[in-house]
GROMACS .gro file of C-alpha atoms in nm:
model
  423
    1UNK     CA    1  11.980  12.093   8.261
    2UNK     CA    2  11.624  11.981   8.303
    3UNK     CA    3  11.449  11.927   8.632
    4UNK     CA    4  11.178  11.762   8.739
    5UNK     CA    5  10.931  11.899   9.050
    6UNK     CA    6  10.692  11.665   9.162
    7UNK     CA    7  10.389  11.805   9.399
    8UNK     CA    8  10.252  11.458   9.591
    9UNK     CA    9   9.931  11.392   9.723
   10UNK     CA   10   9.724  11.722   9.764
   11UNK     CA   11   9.969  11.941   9.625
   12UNK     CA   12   9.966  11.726   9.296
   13UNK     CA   13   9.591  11.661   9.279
   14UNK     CA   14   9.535  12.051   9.307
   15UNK     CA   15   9.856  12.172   9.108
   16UNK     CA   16   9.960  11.912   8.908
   17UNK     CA   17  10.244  11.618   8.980
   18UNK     CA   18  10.461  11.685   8.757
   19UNK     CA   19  10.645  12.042   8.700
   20UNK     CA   20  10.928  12.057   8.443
   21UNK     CA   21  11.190  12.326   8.455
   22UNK     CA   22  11.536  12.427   8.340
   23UNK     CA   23  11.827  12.507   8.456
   24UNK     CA   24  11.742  12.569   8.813
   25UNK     CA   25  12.013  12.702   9.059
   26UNK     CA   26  11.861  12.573   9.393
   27UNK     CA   27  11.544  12.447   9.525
   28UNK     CA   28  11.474  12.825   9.686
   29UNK     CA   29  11.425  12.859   9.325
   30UNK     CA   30  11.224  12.611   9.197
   31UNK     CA   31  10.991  12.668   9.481
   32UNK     CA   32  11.031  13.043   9.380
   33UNK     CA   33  10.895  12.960   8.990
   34UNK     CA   34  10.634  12.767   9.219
   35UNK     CA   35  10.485  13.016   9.364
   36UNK     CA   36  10.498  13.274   9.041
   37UNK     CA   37  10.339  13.034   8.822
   38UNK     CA   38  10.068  12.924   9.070
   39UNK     CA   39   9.985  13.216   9.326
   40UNK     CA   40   9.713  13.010   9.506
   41UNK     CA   41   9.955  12.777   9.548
   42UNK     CA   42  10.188  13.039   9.746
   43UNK     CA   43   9.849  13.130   9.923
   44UNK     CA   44   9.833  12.763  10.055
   45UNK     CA   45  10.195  12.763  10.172
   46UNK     CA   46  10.104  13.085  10.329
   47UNK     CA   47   9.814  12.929  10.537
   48UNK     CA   48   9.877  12.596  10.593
   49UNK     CA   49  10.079  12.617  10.930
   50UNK     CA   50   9.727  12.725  11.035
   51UNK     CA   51   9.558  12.392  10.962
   52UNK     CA   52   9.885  12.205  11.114
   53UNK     CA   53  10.033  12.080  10.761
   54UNK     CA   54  10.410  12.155  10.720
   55UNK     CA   55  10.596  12.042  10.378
   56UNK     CA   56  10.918  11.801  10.353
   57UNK     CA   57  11.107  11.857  10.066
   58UNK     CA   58  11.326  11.581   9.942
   59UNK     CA   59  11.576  11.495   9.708
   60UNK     CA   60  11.770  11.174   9.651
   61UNK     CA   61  11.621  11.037   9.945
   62UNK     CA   62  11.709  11.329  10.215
   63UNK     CA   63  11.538  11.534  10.375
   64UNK     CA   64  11.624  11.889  10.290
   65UNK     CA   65  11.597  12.143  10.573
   66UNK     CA   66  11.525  12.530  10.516
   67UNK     CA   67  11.963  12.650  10.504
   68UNK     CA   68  11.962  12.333  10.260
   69UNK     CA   69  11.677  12.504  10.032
   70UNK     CA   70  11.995  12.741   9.930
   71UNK     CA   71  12.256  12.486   9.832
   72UNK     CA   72  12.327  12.376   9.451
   73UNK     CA   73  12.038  12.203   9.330
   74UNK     CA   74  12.129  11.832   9.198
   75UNK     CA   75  12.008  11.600   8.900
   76UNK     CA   76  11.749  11.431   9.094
   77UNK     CA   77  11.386  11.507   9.126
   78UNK     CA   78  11.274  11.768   9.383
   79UNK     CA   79  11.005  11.582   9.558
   80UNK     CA   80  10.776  11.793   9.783
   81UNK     CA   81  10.476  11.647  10.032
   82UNK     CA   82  10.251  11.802  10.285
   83UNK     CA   83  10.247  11.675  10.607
   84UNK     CA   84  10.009  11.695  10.948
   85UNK     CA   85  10.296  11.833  11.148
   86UNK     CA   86  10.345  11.696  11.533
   87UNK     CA   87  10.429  11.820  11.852
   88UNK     CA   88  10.791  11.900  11.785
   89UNK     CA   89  10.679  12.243  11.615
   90UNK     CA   90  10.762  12.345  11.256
   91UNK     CA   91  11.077  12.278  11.238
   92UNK     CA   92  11.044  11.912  11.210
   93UNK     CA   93  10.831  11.989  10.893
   94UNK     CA   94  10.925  12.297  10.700
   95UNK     CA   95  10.601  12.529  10.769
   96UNK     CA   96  10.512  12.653  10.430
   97UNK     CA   97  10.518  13.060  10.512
   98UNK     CA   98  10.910  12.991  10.638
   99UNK     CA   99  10.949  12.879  10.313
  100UNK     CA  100  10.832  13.195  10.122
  101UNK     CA  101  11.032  13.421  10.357
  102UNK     CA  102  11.387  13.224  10.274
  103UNK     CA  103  11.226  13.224   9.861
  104UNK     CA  104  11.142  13.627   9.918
  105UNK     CA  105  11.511  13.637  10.114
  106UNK     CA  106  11.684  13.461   9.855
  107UNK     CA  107  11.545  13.651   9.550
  108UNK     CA  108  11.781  13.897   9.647
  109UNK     CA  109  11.694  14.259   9.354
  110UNK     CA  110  11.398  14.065   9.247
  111UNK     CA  111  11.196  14.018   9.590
  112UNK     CA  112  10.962  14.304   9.413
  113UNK     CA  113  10.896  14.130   9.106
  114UNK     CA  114  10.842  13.827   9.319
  115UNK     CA  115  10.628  13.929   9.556
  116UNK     CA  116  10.426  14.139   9.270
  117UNK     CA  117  10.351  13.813   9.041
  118UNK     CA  118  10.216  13.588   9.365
  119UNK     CA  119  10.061  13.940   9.521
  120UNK     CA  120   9.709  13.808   9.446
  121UNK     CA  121   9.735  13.481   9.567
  122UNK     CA  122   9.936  13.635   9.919
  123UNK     CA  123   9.654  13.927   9.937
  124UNK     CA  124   9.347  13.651  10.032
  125UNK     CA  125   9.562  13.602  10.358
  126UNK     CA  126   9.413  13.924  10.464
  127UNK     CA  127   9.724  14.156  10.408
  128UNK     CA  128   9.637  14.341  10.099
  129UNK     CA  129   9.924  14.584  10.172
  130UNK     CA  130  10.129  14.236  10.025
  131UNK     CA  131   9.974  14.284   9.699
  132UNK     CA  132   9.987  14.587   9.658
  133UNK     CA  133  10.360  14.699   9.745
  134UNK     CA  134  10.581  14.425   9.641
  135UNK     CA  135  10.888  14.549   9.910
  136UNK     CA  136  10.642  14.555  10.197
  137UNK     CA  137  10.532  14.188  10.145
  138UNK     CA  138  10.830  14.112  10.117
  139UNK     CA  139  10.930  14.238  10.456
  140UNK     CA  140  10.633  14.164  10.606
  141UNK     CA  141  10.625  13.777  10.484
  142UNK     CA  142  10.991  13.710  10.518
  143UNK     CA  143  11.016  13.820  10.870
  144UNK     CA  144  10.772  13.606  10.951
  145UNK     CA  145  10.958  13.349  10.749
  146UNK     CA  146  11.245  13.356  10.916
  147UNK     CA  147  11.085  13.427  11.271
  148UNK     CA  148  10.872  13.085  11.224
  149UNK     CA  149  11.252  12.917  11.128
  150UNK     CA  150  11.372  13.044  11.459
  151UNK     CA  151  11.089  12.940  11.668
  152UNK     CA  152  11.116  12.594  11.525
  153UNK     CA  153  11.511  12.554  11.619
  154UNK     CA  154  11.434  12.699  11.966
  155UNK     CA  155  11.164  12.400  11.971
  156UNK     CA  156  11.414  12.149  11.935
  157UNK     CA  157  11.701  12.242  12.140
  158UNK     CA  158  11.463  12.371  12.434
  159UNK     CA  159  11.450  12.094  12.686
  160UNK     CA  160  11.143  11.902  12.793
  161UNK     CA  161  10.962  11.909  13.043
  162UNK     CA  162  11.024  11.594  13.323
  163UNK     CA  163  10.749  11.436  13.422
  164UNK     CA  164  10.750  11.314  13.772
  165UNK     CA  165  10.847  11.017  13.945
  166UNK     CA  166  10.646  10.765  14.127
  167UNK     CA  167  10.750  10.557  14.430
  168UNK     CA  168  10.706  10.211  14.293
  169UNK     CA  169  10.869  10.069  14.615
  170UNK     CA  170  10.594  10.163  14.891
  171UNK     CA  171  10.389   9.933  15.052
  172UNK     CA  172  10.089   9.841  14.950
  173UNK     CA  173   9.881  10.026  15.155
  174UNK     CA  174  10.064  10.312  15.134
  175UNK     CA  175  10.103  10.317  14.754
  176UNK     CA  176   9.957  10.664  14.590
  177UNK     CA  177  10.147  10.650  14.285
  178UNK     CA  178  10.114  10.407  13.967
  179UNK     CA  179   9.877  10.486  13.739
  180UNK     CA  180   9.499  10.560  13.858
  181UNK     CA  181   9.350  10.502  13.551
  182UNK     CA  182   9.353  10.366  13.170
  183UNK     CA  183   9.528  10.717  13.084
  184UNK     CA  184   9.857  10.617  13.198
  185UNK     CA  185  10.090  10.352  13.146
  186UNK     CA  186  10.247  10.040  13.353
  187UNK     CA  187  10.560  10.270  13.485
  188UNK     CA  188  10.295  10.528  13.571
  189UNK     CA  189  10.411  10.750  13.289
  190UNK     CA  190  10.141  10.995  13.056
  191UNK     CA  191  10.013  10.787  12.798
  192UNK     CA  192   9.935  10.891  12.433
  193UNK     CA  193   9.789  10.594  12.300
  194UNK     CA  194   9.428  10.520  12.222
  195UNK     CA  195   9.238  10.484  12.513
  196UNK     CA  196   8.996  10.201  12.553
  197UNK     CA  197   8.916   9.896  12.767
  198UNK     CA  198   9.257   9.800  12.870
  199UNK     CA  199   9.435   9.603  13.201
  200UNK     CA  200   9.700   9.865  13.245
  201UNK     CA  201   9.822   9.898  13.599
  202UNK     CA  202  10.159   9.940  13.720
  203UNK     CA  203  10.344   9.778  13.962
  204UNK     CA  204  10.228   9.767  14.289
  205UNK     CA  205   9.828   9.801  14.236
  206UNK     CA  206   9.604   9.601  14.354
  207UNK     CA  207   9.506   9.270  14.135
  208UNK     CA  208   9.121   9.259  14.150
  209UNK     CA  209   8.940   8.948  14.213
  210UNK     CA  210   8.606   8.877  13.952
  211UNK     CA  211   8.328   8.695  14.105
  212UNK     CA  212   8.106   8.629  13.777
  213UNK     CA  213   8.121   8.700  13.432
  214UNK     CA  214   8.314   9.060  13.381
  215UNK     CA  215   8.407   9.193  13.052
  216UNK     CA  216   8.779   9.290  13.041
  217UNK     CA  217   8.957   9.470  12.807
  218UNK     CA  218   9.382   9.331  12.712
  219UNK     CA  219   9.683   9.455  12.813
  220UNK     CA  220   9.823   9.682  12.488
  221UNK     CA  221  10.168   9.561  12.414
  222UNK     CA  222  10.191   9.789  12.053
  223UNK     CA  223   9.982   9.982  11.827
  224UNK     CA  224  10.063  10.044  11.428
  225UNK     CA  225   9.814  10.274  11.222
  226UNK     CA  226   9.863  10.242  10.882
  227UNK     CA  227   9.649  10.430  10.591
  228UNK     CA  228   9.630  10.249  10.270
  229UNK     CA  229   9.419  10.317   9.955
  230UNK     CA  230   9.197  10.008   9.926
  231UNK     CA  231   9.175  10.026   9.531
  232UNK     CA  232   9.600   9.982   9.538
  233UNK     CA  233   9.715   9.961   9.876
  234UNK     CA  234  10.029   9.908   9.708
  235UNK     CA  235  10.041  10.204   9.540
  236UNK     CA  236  10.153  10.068   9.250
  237UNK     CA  237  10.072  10.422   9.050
  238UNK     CA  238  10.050  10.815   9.163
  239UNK     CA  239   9.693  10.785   8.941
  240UNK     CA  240   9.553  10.543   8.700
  241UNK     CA  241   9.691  10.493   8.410
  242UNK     CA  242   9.545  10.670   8.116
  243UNK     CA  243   9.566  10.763   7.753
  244UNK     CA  244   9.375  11.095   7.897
  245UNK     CA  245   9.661  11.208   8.095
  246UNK     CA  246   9.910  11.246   7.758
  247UNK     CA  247  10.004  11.604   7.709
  248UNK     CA  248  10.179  11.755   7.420
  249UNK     CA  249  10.412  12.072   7.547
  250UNK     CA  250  10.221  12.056   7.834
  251UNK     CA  251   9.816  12.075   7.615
  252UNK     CA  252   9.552  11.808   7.610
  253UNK     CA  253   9.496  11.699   7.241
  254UNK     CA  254   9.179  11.689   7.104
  255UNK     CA  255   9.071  11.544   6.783
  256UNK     CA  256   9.114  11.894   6.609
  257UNK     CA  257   9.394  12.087   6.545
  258UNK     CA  258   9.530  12.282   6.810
  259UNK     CA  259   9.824  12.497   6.889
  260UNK     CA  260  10.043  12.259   7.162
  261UNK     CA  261  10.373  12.517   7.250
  262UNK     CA  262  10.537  12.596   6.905
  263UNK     CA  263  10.328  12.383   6.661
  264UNK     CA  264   9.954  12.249   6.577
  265UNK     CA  265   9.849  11.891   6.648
  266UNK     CA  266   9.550  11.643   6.716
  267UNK     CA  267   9.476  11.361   6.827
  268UNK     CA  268   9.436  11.086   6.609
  269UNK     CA  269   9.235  10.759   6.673
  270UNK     CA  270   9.220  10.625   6.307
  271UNK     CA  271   9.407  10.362   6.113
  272UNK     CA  272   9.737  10.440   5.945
  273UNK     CA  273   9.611  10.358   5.604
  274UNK     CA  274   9.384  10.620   5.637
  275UNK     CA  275   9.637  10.892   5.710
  276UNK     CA  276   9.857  10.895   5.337
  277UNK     CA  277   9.727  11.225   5.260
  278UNK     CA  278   9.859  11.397   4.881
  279UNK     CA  279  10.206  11.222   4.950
  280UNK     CA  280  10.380  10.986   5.216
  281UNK     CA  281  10.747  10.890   5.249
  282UNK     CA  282  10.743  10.582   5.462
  283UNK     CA  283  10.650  10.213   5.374
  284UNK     CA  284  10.652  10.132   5.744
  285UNK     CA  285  10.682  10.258   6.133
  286UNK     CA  286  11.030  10.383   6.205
  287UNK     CA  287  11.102  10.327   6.587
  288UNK     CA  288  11.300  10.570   6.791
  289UNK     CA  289  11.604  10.430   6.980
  290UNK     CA  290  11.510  10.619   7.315
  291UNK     CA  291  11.883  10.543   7.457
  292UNK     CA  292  12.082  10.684   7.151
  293UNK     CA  293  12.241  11.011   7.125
  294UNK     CA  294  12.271  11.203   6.829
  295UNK     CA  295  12.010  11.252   6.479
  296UNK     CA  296  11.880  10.960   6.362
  297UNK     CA  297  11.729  10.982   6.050
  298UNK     CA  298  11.414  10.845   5.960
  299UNK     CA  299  11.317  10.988   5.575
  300UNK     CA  300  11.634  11.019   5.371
  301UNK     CA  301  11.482  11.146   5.055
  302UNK     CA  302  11.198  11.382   5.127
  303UNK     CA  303  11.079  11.546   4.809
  304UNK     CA  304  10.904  11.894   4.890
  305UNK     CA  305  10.858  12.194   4.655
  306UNK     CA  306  10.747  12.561   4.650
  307UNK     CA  307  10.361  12.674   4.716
  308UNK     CA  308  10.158  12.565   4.352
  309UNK     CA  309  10.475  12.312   4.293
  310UNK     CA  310  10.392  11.999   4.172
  311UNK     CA  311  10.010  12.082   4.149
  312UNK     CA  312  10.069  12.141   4.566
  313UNK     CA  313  10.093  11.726   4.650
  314UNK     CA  314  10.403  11.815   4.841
  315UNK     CA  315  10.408  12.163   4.938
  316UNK     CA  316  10.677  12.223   5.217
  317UNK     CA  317  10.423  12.414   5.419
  318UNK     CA  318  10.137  12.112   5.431
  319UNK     CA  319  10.452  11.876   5.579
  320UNK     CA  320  10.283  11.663   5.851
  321UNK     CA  321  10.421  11.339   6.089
  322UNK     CA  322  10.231  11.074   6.252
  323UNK     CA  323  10.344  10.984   6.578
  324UNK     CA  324  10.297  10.680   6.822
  325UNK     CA  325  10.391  10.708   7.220
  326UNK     CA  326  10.281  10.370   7.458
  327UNK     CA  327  10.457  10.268   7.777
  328UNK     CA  328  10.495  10.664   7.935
  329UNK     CA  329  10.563  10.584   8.282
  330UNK     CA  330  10.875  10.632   8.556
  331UNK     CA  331  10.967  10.539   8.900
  332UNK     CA  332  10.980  10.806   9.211
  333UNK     CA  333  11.261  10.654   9.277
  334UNK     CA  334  11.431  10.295   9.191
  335UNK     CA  335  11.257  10.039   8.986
  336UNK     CA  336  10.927   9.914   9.098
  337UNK     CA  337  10.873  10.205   9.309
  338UNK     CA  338  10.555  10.400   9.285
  339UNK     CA  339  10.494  10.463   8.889
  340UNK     CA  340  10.480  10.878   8.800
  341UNK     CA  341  10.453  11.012   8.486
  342UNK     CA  342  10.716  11.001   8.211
  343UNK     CA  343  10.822  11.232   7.907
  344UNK     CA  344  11.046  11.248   7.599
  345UNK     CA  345  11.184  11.560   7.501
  346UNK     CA  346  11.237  11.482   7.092
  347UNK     CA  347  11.349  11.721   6.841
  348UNK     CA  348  11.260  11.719   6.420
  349UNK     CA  349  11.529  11.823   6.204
  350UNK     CA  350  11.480  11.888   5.837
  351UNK     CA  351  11.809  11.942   5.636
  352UNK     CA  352  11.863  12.021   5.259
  353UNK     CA  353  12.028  11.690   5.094
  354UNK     CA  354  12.297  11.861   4.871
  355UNK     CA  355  12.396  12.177   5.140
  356UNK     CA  356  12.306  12.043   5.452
  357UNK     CA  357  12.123  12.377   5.510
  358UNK     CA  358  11.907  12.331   5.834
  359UNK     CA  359  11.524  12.419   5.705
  360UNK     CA  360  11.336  12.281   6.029
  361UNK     CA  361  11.408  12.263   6.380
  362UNK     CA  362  11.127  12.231   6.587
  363UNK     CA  363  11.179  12.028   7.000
  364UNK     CA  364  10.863  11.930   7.217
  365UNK     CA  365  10.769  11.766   7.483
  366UNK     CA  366  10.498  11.432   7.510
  367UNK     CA  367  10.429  11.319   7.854
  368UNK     CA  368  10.192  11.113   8.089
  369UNK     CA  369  10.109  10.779   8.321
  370UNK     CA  370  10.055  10.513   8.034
  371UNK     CA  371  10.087  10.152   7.979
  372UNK     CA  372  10.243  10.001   7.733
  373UNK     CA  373   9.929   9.841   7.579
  374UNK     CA  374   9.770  10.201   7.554
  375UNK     CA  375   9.882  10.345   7.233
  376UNK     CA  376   9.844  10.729   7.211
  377UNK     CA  377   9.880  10.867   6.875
  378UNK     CA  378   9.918  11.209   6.773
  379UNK     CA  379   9.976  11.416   6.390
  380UNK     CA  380  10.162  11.715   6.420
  381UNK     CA  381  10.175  12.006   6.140
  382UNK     CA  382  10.559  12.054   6.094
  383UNK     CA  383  10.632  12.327   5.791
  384UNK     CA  384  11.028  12.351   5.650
  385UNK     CA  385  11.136  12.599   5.475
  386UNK     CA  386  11.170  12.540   5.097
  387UNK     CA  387  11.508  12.636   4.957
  388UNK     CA  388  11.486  12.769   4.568
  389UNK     CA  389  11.598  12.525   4.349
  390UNK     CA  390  11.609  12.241   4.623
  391UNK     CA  391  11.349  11.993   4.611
  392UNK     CA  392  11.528  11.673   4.803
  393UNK     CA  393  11.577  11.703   5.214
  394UNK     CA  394  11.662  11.470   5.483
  395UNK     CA  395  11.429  11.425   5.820
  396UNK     CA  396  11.566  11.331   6.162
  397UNK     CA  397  11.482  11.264   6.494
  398UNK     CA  398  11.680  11.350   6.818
  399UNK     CA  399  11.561  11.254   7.152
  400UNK     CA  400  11.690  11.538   7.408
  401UNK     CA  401  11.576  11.428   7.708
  402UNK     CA  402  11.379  11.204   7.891
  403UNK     CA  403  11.264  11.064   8.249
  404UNK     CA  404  11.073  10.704   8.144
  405UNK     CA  405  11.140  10.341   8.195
  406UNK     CA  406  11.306  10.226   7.862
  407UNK     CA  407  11.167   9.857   7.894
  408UNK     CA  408  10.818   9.981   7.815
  409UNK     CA  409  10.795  10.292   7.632
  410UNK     CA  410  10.799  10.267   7.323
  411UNK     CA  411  10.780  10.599   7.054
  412UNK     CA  412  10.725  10.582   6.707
  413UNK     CA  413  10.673  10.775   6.352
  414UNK     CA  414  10.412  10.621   6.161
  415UNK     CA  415  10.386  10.782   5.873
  416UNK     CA  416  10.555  11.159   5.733
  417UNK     CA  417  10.425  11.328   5.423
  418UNK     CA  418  10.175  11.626   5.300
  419UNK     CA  419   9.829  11.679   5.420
  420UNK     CA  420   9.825  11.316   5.615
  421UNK     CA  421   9.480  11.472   5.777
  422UNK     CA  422   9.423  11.810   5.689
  423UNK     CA  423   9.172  11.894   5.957
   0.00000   0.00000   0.00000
C-alpha cells in the first residue's frame, strides 16, 4: 500500500511537502524513513524543543499522541506540522527529540543501523559519541526521548497552582484587593492579555471623576489574533501553482534527456506535429480513464523489428511515448480544502500480439501542484524487447495509483512511435 507524508509549513518548505512511501507499518516508521533519508531533518527534531516548537502529527483528522505513533498505520495521509508549543509543556505538542527516542525504541535490532544513517545529522547537536557508536546514541537519545514523554504527562496531571482570592465584599475604604493596575482583570485575577490603555477595574474600586479632556483607553471584552497570508488568506494552495513543480519519479525534467528512476525523459515544449519521428502509431491523443482498473490499451498493432530491421525506422530499442499531464492537484483533506500536490502512478505494458509474451513493463510516478489549463508534457525513451520472428505487439496503459482530484486532471499519450525526438 502506498502512503503519503506530508511535511507543512517549514518542514515542507525545507524538506519537501510531499513524501511517498510503501507499505509502512506505523507512523514510528514513516517518521523513522524520515529521519534516514533526511538527517538534518532528524537534527531539527533533535533541537527544536530548544526554540519552543513541538510537532502534531495527524491523521484522518486526530491528533496522534506519542503510544499512538506505534499503532497500525491507516490509508490516510500522515500529516505532520510544527508548532510554537505553550505553557502546558511538551506533551501538548509532541517535542521532536521524544519522537526519535520512541523511533530509536521502536526500531527494535535495527536501532544501530538507524542511529548510524542519521549519525551526521544527530552529531551537530554536540554529541559526536551519537555518530559515531550507533548503540550509544541510541541510548543516549532515547532516554531522553522517553524522559521528555514523562515530563510532559507529569505536566498535565500535576495540579496548578491557585491563585488567591480577593475580598470583593469590603468596604470601600477598606478595600486592598481588586486589581491595582491594567495587569489584572475585573475579578482581580492575573491577566495574560495584551496590555494597553484599558478601563479594567474590578468591583469595588473607585470610579474616577475627569475634569477636562482625558484620553481613555476601552474596556476589553475579547481578543482574536489571527495570521493570514495576504497574497491568499484563504489558502486556497500549499504553493502556487506551477508547471515547475512537475516531477517525474521524483526528477525535474529538463529539455534534455535525463535519467528520471528507471527510464530517460525530457521535457517537451513543442507541437505534436513536430514529434513523428522515423515512425508513429497514433492518428490522435488517447486519454487515460484515471478511475478504471485494469490495462487499457492504447496501440493495438505496434510494428517493431530487430536492430538494422527495416532500414532501423522502427527499431524496438528507439521506442518512445509522448505524454500530456494538466490538472495535478489534491485536497489535504475533503474537497475544497487547501490544494497539495497530486500524482499518478501509471504503468506501460508492451505484449507480443500472437503469444502474449510480456516484452515491457516499466511503472513511474508524475506528480505536482498544477492547474488544469497548465499542460506539462513530457517524452519518455521506453525500449521492449524484440522477440525473433515477432514483429506485431500490443501497448497498454495501467494507472496503479493515484492521490488527485479526477474533475481536473487530465493525462494523456500524444503520440508513440520510434525516435519521436531523438535528443
Amino acid at each position: 500500500m502506498q502512503h503519503k507524508i506530508l511535511l507543512l509549513d517549514e518542514l515542507g518548505d525545507r524538506w519537501g511537502k510531499t513524501h511517498i512511501y510503501h507499505d509502512l507499518r506505523s507512523p514510528s516508521e514513516a517518521l523513522k524513513l524520515l529521519y534516514i533519508n533526511h538527517p538534518d531533518l532528524c537534527k531539527y527534531f533533535a533541537t527544536a524543543h530548544e526554540d519552543g516548537i513541538g510537532f502534531t502529527v495527524v491523521q484522518a483528522g486526530e491528533f496522534l499522541d506519542y503510544d499512538e505513533l506505534a499503532l497500525p498505520l491507516g490509508q490516510n495521509d500522515l500529516v505532520i506540522t510544527p508548532v510554537i508549543t505553550g505553557s502546558g509543556g511538551v506533551g501538548k505538542a509532541l517535542a521532536g527529540i521524544a519522537m526519535i527516542g520512541l523511533v530509536a525504541f521502536s526500531a527494535g535490532a535495527g536501532t544501530a543501523g538507524f542511529f548510524g544513517r542519521i549519525g551526521a545529522g544527530i552529531k551537530a547537536i554536540g554529541t559526536s559519541g551519537f555518530a559515531a557508536g550507533g548503540f550509544a546514541g541510541a541510548g543516549i537519545i532515547g532516554k531522553l526521548g522517553v524522559g521528555l514523554v514523562l515530563m510532559g504527562v507529569s505536566e498535565m496531571i500535576a495540579p496548578q497552582p491557585q491563585l488567591p482570592s480577593f475580598d470583593f465584599d469590603a468596604p470601600v475604604s477598606g478595600f486592598t484587593g481588586g486589581p491595582g493596575g491594567i495587569t489584572r482583570g475585573s475579578d482581580g485575577s492575573q491577566s495574560y492579555a495584551y496590555t494597553g490603555a484599558a478601563n479594567t477595574v474590578g468591583l469595588g474600586k473607585t470610579i474616577p471623576v475627569v475634569y477636562g479632556k482625558a484620553l481613555v483607553g476601552g474596556h476589553i471584552l475579547s481578543t482574536d489574533i489571527e495570521i493570514a497570508n495576504e497574497s491568499d488568506p484563504l489558502m486556497k494552495y500549499i504553493r502556487p501553482p506551477s508547471l515547475d513543480s512537475v516531477r517525474l519519479n521524483g526528477e525535474e525534467l529538463t529539455g534534455k534527456y535525463s535519467t528520471a528512476g528507471s527510464l530517460e525523459a525530457r521535457r517537451y515544449n513543442g507541437p505534436k506535429s513536430a514529434a513523428k519521428g522515423t515512425s508513429f502509431a497514433l492518428t490522435s491523443d488517447f486519454t487515460v480513464d484515471l478511475e478504471k482498473e485494469g490495462e487499457q490499451e492504447f496501440v493495438p498493432h505496434l510494428f517493431g523489428d530487430h536492430e538494422g530491421g527495416n532500414n532501423n525506422l522502427t527499431t524496438t530499442e528507439d521506442f518512445q511515448i509522448l505524454f500530456q499531464v494538466a490538472g495535478l492537484v489534491d485536497f489535504v483533506g475533503e474537497n475544497d480544502t487547501t490544494r497539495i500536490d497530486g500524482f499518478i502512478t501509471y504503468r506501460i505494458i508492451i505484449k507480443e500480439r500472437d503469444s502474449g509474451n510480456l516484452v515491457l513493463n516499466n511503472q513511474a510516478t508524475i506528480q505536482g501542484l498544477t492547474l488544469k489549463s497548465q499542460k506539462f508534457n513530457y517524452i519518455a525513451k521506453l525500449p521492449y524487447q524484440f522477440i525473433d520472428g515477432k514483429n506485431n505487439y500490443i501497448a497498454f496503459v495501467e494507472i496503479i495509483d493515484t492521490g488527485i482530484n479526477f474533475n481536473s486532471a487530465v493525462f494523456k499519450i500524444r503520440q508513440a512511435g520510434y525516435n519521436l525526438r531523438k535528443k
